[in-house]
JSON list of C-alpha atoms in Angstrom, two decimals:
[
{"chain": "A", "resi": 7, "resn": "UNK", "atom": "CA", "xyz": [13.95, -3.63, -14.72]},
{"chain": "A", "resi": 8, "resn": "UNK", "atom": "CA", "xyz": [10.64, -4.76, -16.64]},
{"chain": "A", "resi": 9, "resn": "UNK", "atom": "CA", "xyz": [7.85, -4.45, -14.50]},
{"chain": "A", "resi": 10, "resn": "UNK", "atom": "CA", "xyz": [5.69, -7.62, -13.75]},
{"chain": "A", "resi": 11, "resn": "UNK", "atom": "CA", "xyz": [2.87, -8.16, -16.41]},
{"chain": "A", "resi": 12, "resn": "UNK", "atom": "CA", "xyz": [-0.08, -8.36, -13.45]},
{"chain": "A", "resi": 13, "resn": "UNK", "atom": "CA", "xyz": [1.41, -5.05, -12.39]},
{"chain": "A", "resi": 14, "resn": "UNK", "atom": "CA", "xyz": [1.13, -3.51, -15.63]},
{"chain": "A", "resi": 15, "resn": "UNK", "atom": "CA", "xyz": [-2.37, -5.61, -15.77]},
{"chain": "A", "resi": 16, "resn": "UNK", "atom": "CA", "xyz": [-3.46, -4.04, -12.48]},
{"chain": "A", "resi": 17, "resn": "UNK", "atom": "CA", "xyz": [-2.65, -0.04, -13.28]},
{"chain": "A", "resi": 18, "resn": "UNK", "atom": "CA", "xyz": [-4.72, -0.52, -16.90]},
{"chain": "A", "resi": 19, "resn": "UNK", "atom": "CA", "xyz": [-7.91, -2.25, -15.12]},
{"chain": "A", "resi": 20, "resn": "UNK", "atom": "CA", "xyz": [-7.69, 0.34, -12.68]},
{"chain": "A", "resi": 21, "resn": "UNK", "atom": "CA", "xyz": [-7.32, 3.05, -15.16]},
{"chain": "A", "resi": 22, "resn": "UNK", "atom": "CA", "xyz": [-10.67, 1.85, -16.60]},
{"chain": "A", "resi": 23, "resn": "UNK", "atom": "CA", "xyz": [-12.41, 1.55, -13.22]},
{"chain": "A", "resi": 24, "resn": "UNK", "atom": "CA", "xyz": [-11.62, 4.67, -12.22]},
{"chain": "A", "resi": 25, "resn": "UNK", "atom": "CA", "xyz": [-12.25, 6.27, -15.87]},
{"chain": "A", "resi": 26, "resn": "UNK", "atom": "CA", "xyz": [-15.93, 4.43, -15.72]},
{"chain": "A", "resi": 27, "resn": "UNK", "atom": "CA", "xyz": [-16.62, 5.85, -12.17]},
{"chain": "A", "resi": 28, "resn": "UNK", "atom": "CA", "xyz": [-15.67, 9.19, -13.24]},
{"chain": "A", "resi": 29, "resn": "UNK", "atom": "CA", "xyz": [-18.90, 8.75, -16.07]},
{"chain": "A", "resi": 30, "resn": "UNK", "atom": "CA", "xyz": [-21.29, 8.31, -13.43]},
{"chain": "A", "resi": 31, "resn": "UNK", "atom": "CA", "xyz": [-23.43, 10.55, -12.33]},
{"chain": "A", "resi": 32, "resn": "UNK", "atom": "CA", "xyz": [-23.85, 11.03, -8.34]},
{"chain": "A", "resi": 33, "resn": "UNK", "atom": "CA", "xyz": [-27.47, 9.89, -8.76]},
{"chain": "A", "resi": 34, "resn": "UNK", "atom": "CA", "xyz": [-26.99, 6.63, -10.04]},
{"chain": "A", "resi": 35, "resn": "UNK", "atom": "CA", "xyz": [-24.16, 6.09, -7.34]},
{"chain": "A", "resi": 36, "resn": "UNK", "atom": "CA", "xyz": [-26.61, 4.08, -4.56]},
{"chain": "A", "resi": 37, "resn": "UNK", "atom": "CA", "xyz": [-29.60, 2.84, -7.01]},
{"chain": "A", "resi": 38, "resn": "UNK", "atom": "CA", "xyz": [-30.05, -1.04, -7.17]},
{"chain": "A", "resi": 39, "resn": "UNK", "atom": "CA", "xyz": [-32.08, -1.60, -10.27]},
{"chain": "A", "resi": 40, "resn": "UNK", "atom": "CA", "xyz": [-34.30, -4.97, -10.69]},
{"chain": "A", "resi": 41, "resn": "UNK", "atom": "CA", "xyz": [-32.24, -7.70, -11.00]},
{"chain": "A", "resi": 42, "resn": "UNK", "atom": "CA", "xyz": [-29.29, -6.62, -9.05]},
{"chain": "A", "resi": 43, "resn": "UNK", "atom": "CA", "xyz": [-28.39, -7.35, -5.60]},
{"chain": "A", "resi": 44, "resn": "UNK", "atom": "CA", "xyz": [-25.87, -4.31, -5.20]},
{"chain": "A", "resi": 45, "resn": "UNK", "atom": "CA", "xyz": [-25.25, -0.41, -6.31]},
{"chain": "A", "resi": 46, "resn": "UNK", "atom": "CA", "xyz": [-22.72, 1.00, -8.43]},
{"chain": "A", "resi": 47, "resn": "UNK", "atom": "CA", "xyz": [-21.19, 2.80, -4.62]},
{"chain": "A", "resi": 48, "resn": "UNK", "atom": "CA", "xyz": [-21.31, -0.96, -3.41]},
{"chain": "A", "resi": 49, "resn": "UNK", "atom": "CA", "xyz": [-19.41, -2.76, -6.35]},
{"chain": "A", "resi": 50, "resn": "UNK", "atom": "CA", "xyz": [-16.53, 0.63, -5.90]},
{"chain": "A", "resi": 51, "resn": "UNK", "atom": "CA", "xyz": [-15.94, -0.35, -2.43]},
{"chain": "A", "resi": 52, "resn": "UNK", "atom": "CA", "xyz": [-16.20, -3.87, -2.96]},
{"chain": "A", "resi": 53, "resn": "UNK", "atom": "CA", "xyz": [-13.50, -3.82, -5.32]},
{"chain": "A", "resi": 54, "resn": "UNK", "atom": "CA", "xyz": [-11.31, -1.89, -2.82]},
{"chain": "A", "resi": 55, "resn": "UNK", "atom": "CA", "xyz": [-11.99, -4.40, -0.24]},
{"chain": "A", "resi": 56, "resn": "UNK", "atom": "CA", "xyz": [-11.32, -7.82, -2.16]},
{"chain": "A", "resi": 57, "resn": "UNK", "atom": "CA", "xyz": [-7.67, -5.98, -3.31]},
{"chain": "A", "resi": 58, "resn": "UNK", "atom": "CA", "xyz": [-6.95, -4.85, 0.90]},
{"chain": "A", "resi": 59, "resn": "UNK", "atom": "CA", "xyz": [-7.64, -8.01, 2.05]},
{"chain": "A", "resi": 60, "resn": "UNK", "atom": "CA", "xyz": [-6.35, -10.18, -0.94]},
{"chain": "A", "resi": 61, "resn": "UNK", "atom": "CA", "xyz": [-2.90, -8.68, -0.80]},
{"chain": "A", "resi": 62, "resn": "UNK", "atom": "CA", "xyz": [-1.72, -7.18, 2.25]},
{"chain": "A", "resi": 63, "resn": "UNK", "atom": "CA", "xyz": [-2.82, -9.77, 4.88]},
{"chain": "A", "resi": 64, "resn": "UNK", "atom": "CA", "xyz": [-0.79, -12.74, 2.28]},
{"chain": "A", "resi": 65, "resn": "UNK", "atom": "CA", "xyz": [2.47, -10.45, 2.50]},
{"chain": "A", "resi": 66, "resn": "UNK", "atom": "CA", "xyz": [2.11, -10.34, 6.50]},
{"chain": "A", "resi": 67, "resn": "UNK", "atom": "CA", "xyz": [0.99, -6.46, 6.10]},
{"chain": "A", "resi": 68, "resn": "UNK", "atom": "CA", "xyz": [-2.17, -4.75, 7.77]},
{"chain": "A", "resi": 69, "resn": "UNK", "atom": "CA", "xyz": [-5.17, -4.22, 5.73]},
{"chain": "A", "resi": 70, "resn": "UNK", "atom": "CA", "xyz": [-5.08, -0.50, 5.06]},
{"chain": "A", "resi": 71, "resn": "UNK", "atom": "CA", "xyz": [-9.10, 0.03, 4.31]},
{"chain": "A", "resi": 72, "resn": "UNK", "atom": "CA", "xyz": [-11.06, 1.74, 7.40]},
{"chain": "A", "resi": 73, "resn": "UNK", "atom": "CA", "xyz": [-13.26, -1.29, 9.27]},
{"chain": "A", "resi": 74, "resn": "UNK", "atom": "CA", "xyz": [-16.16, 0.31, 8.02]},
{"chain": "A", "resi": 75, "resn": "UNK", "atom": "CA", "xyz": [-15.21, -0.54, 4.52]},
{"chain": "A", "resi": 76, "resn": "UNK", "atom": "CA", "xyz": [-15.09, -4.29, 5.52]},
{"chain": "A", "resi": 77, "resn": "UNK", "atom": "CA", "xyz": [-18.42, -3.79, 7.23]},
{"chain": "A", "resi": 78, "resn": "UNK", "atom": "CA", "xyz": [-20.31, -2.52, 4.26]},
{"chain": "A", "resi": 79, "resn": "UNK", "atom": "CA", "xyz": [-18.72, -4.00, 0.96]},
{"chain": "A", "resi": 80, "resn": "UNK", "atom": "CA", "xyz": [-17.33, -7.50, 2.24]},
{"chain": "A", "resi": 81, "resn": "UNK", "atom": "CA", "xyz": [-18.72, -10.00, 0.15]},
{"chain": "A", "resi": 82, "resn": "UNK", "atom": "CA", "xyz": [-22.15, -10.88, 0.86]},
{"chain": "A", "resi": 83, "resn": "UNK", "atom": "CA", "xyz": [-23.11, -7.26, 1.95]},
{"chain": "A", "resi": 84, "resn": "UNK", "atom": "CA", "xyz": [-25.93, -5.54, 0.36]},
{"chain": "A", "resi": 85, "resn": "UNK", "atom": "CA", "xyz": [-26.44, -1.72, 0.44]},
{"chain": "A", "resi": 86, "resn": "UNK", "atom": "CA", "xyz": [-30.51, -2.65, 1.71]},
{"chain": "A", "resi": 87, "resn": "UNK", "atom": "CA", "xyz": [-28.91, -4.10, 4.84]},
{"chain": "A", "resi": 88, "resn": "UNK", "atom": "CA", "xyz": [-26.72, -1.22, 5.75]},
{"chain": "A", "resi": 89, "resn": "UNK", "atom": "CA", "xyz": [-26.77, 0.97, 9.35]},
{"chain": "A", "resi": 90, "resn": "UNK", "atom": "CA", "xyz": [-24.38, 3.05, 8.89]},
{"chain": "A", "resi": 91, "resn": "UNK", "atom": "CA", "xyz": [-23.68, 5.72, 6.43]},
{"chain": "A", "resi": 92, "resn": "UNK", "atom": "CA", "xyz": [-21.50, 4.80, 3.28]},
{"chain": "A", "resi": 93, "resn": "UNK", "atom": "CA", "xyz": [-18.15, 6.47, 2.68]},
{"chain": "A", "resi": 94, "resn": "UNK", "atom": "CA", "xyz": [-18.65, 9.61, 0.32]},
{"chain": "A", "resi": 95, "resn": "UNK", "atom": "CA", "xyz": [-17.82, 8.90, -3.46]},
{"chain": "A", "resi": 96, "resn": "UNK", "atom": "CA", "xyz": [-14.50, 11.15, -3.35]},
{"chain": "A", "resi": 97, "resn": "UNK", "atom": "CA", "xyz": [-13.16, 9.05, -0.58]},
{"chain": "A", "resi": 98, "resn": "UNK", "atom": "CA", "xyz": [-14.09, 5.88, -2.34]},
{"chain": "A", "resi": 99, "resn": "UNK", "atom": "CA", "xyz": [-12.19, 7.19, -5.31]},
{"chain": "A", "resi": 100, "resn": "UNK", "atom": "CA", "xyz": [-9.30, 8.58, -3.66]},
{"chain": "A", "resi": 101, "resn": "UNK", "atom": "CA", "xyz": [-8.55, 5.40, -1.79]},
{"chain": "A", "resi": 102, "resn": "UNK", "atom": "CA", "xyz": [-9.40, 3.42, -5.82]},
{"chain": "A", "resi": 103, "resn": "UNK", "atom": "CA", "xyz": [-6.71, 5.83, -6.74]},
{"chain": "A", "resi": 104, "resn": "UNK", "atom": "CA", "xyz": [-4.09, 5.60, -4.09]},
{"chain": "A", "resi": 105, "resn": "UNK", "atom": "CA", "xyz": [-4.64, 1.51, -3.69]},
{"chain": "A", "resi": 106, "resn": "UNK", "atom": "CA", "xyz": [-2.47, 0.71, -6.85]},
{"chain": "A", "resi": 107, "resn": "UNK", "atom": "CA", "xyz": [0.39, 2.13, -5.93]},
{"chain": "A", "resi": 108, "resn": "UNK", "atom": "CA", "xyz": [0.43, 1.20, -2.01]},
{"chain": "A", "resi": 109, "resn": "UNK", "atom": "CA", "xyz": [-0.18, -2.83, -3.80]},
{"chain": "A", "resi": 110, "resn": "UNK", "atom": "CA", "xyz": [2.25, -2.82, -5.82]},
{"chain": "A", "resi": 111, "resn": "UNK", "atom": "CA", "xyz": [5.14, -1.43, -3.31]},
{"chain": "A", "resi": 112, "resn": "UNK", "atom": "CA", "xyz": [4.40, -4.20, -1.02]},
{"chain": "A", "resi": 113, "resn": "UNK", "atom": "CA", "xyz": [4.50, -6.75, -4.05]},
{"chain": "A", "resi": 114, "resn": "UNK", "atom": "CA", "xyz": [7.00, -5.62, -6.07]},
{"chain": "A", "resi": 115, "resn": "UNK", "atom": "CA", "xyz": [9.76, -8.27, -6.35]},
{"chain": "A", "resi": 116, "resn": "UNK", "atom": "CA", "xyz": [7.58, -10.87, -4.14]},
{"chain": "A", "resi": 117, "resn": "UNK", "atom": "CA", "xyz": [5.33, -12.45, -6.82]},
{"chain": "A", "resi": 118, "resn": "UNK", "atom": "CA", "xyz": [6.97, -15.64, -6.64]},
{"chain": "A", "resi": 119, "resn": "UNK", "atom": "CA", "xyz": [6.64, -15.67, -3.07]},
{"chain": "A", "resi": 120, "resn": "UNK", "atom": "CA", "xyz": [4.03, -17.86, -1.21]},
{"chain": "A", "resi": 121, "resn": "UNK", "atom": "CA", "xyz": [1.48, -16.35, 0.47]},
{"chain": "A", "resi": 122, "resn": "UNK", "atom": "CA", "xyz": [0.67, -16.21, 4.43]},
{"chain": "A", "resi": 123, "resn": "UNK", "atom": "CA", "xyz": [-2.62, -17.83, 4.21]},
{"chain": "A", "resi": 124, "resn": "UNK", "atom": "CA", "xyz": [-3.48, -19.70, 1.13]},
{"chain": "A", "resi": 125, "resn": "UNK", "atom": "CA", "xyz": [-6.95, -18.79, -0.11]},
{"chain": "A", "resi": 126, "resn": "UNK", "atom": "CA", "xyz": [-8.94, -21.31, -2.33]},
{"chain": "A", "resi": 127, "resn": "UNK", "atom": "CA", "xyz": [-6.20, -22.87, -4.62]},
{"chain": "A", "resi": 128, "resn": "UNK", "atom": "CA", "xyz": [-3.89, -19.91, -4.59]},
{"chain": "A", "resi": 129, "resn": "UNK", "atom": "CA", "xyz": [-0.63, -20.14, -3.07]},
{"chain": "A", "resi": 130, "resn": "UNK", "atom": "CA", "xyz": [1.86, -17.39, -4.66]},
{"chain": "A", "resi": 131, "resn": "UNK", "atom": "CA", "xyz": [1.07, -13.71, -4.68]},
{"chain": "A", "resi": 132, "resn": "UNK", "atom": "CA", "xyz": [1.18, -13.98, -8.27]},
{"chain": "A", "resi": 133, "resn": "UNK", "atom": "CA", "xyz": [-2.25, -15.80, -8.14]},
{"chain": "A", "resi": 134, "resn": "UNK", "atom": "CA", "xyz": [-3.77, -13.60, -6.00]},
{"chain": "A", "resi": 135, "resn": "UNK", "atom": "CA", "xyz": [-3.12, -10.90, -8.55]},
{"chain": "A", "resi": 136, "resn": "UNK", "atom": "CA", "xyz": [-4.66, -12.98, -11.26]},
{"chain": "A", "resi": 137, "resn": "UNK", "atom": "CA", "xyz": [-7.64, -13.95, -8.96]},
{"chain": "A", "resi": 138, "resn": "UNK", "atom": "CA", "xyz": [-8.21, -9.89, -8.39]},
{"chain": "A", "resi": 139, "resn": "UNK", "atom": "CA", "xyz": [-7.69, -8.81, -11.47]},
{"chain": "A", "resi": 140, "resn": "UNK", "atom": "CA", "xyz": [-10.73, -10.98, -12.71]},
{"chain": "A", "resi": 141, "resn": "UNK", "atom": "CA", "xyz": [-13.07, -10.33, -9.73]},
{"chain": "A", "resi": 142, "resn": "UNK", "atom": "CA", "xyz": [-12.33, -6.30, -10.56]},
{"chain": "A", "resi": 143, "resn": "UNK", "atom": "CA", "xyz": [-12.91, -7.07, -14.02]},
{"chain": "A", "resi": 144, "resn": "UNK", "atom": "CA", "xyz": [-16.09, -8.99, -13.17]},
{"chain": "A", "resi": 145, "resn": "UNK", "atom": "CA", "xyz": [-17.24, -5.62, -11.07]},
{"chain": "A", "resi": 146, "resn": "UNK", "atom": "CA", "xyz": [-16.35, -3.23, -13.55]},
{"chain": "A", "resi": 147, "resn": "UNK", "atom": "CA", "xyz": [-18.77, -5.14, -16.11]},
{"chain": "A", "resi": 148, "resn": "UNK", "atom": "CA", "xyz": [-21.31, -5.48, -13.35]},
{"chain": "A", "resi": 149, "resn": "UNK", "atom": "CA", "xyz": [-21.10, -1.60, -12.58]},
{"chain": "A", "resi": 150, "resn": "UNK", "atom": "CA", "xyz": [-21.18, -0.90, -16.41]},
{"chain": "A", "resi": 151, "resn": "UNK", "atom": "CA", "xyz": [-24.37, -3.29, -16.19]},
{"chain": "A", "resi": 152, "resn": "UNK", "atom": "CA", "xyz": [-26.12, -1.11, -13.39]},
{"chain": "A", "resi": 153, "resn": "UNK", "atom": "CA", "xyz": [-25.50, 1.97, -14.91]},
{"chain": "A", "resi": 154, "resn": "UNK", "atom": "CA", "xyz": [-26.81, 0.29, -18.45]},
{"chain": "A", "resi": 155, "resn": "UNK", "atom": "CA", "xyz": [-29.94, -0.40, -16.31]},
{"chain": "A", "resi": 156, "resn": "UNK", "atom": "CA", "xyz": [-30.60, 3.03, -14.70]},
{"chain": "A", "resi": 157, "resn": "UNK", "atom": "CA", "xyz": [-29.94, 4.45, -18.14]},
{"chain": "A", "resi": 158, "resn": "UNK", "atom": "CA", "xyz": [-33.16, 2.29, -19.59]},
{"chain": "A", "resi": 159, "resn": "UNK", "atom": "CA", "xyz": [-35.43, 3.02, -16.87]},
{"chain": "A", "resi": 160, "resn": "UNK", "atom": "CA", "xyz": [-34.73, 6.44, -17.01]},
{"chain": "A", "resi": 161, "resn": "UNK", "atom": "CA", "xyz": [-35.58, 6.33, -20.54]},
{"chain": "A", "resi": 162, "resn": "UNK", "atom": "CA", "xyz": [-38.78, 4.03, -20.37]},
{"chain": "A", "resi": 163, "resn": "UNK", "atom": "CA", "xyz": [-40.29, 6.27, -17.18]}
]
């Protein structure tokens, strides 16, 4: 049976996200350059939380991410307000790597199912994939822009 197009897109986008993350020097992870609200670490953590909350509860499954991730990386949070130590980069990368298979396992054969709680105007699981693929692409773009801003400021200083 052919894999759903959103599954293919999700796998490819996450491969790109992981490749970008792999190219980031550790000293850049927590820098918030002028003109930005968040860091590369925050964007990577936010991708995890967004998918976790956007899929698992919608198919009546418990979220998989630790509560710390929700406290640090949910919409509206910012690194300058953190009062807890963020998770290690390697842990974030491990979750980014394993999350795809977990999400696809609970979603397989259910893309045309109604979701448990409507989200914005989304009513079906396929709509959640469409939304979160765009969301991850947005945050991957943010990571690329943050990296470029840090590299540019490093050259100037």
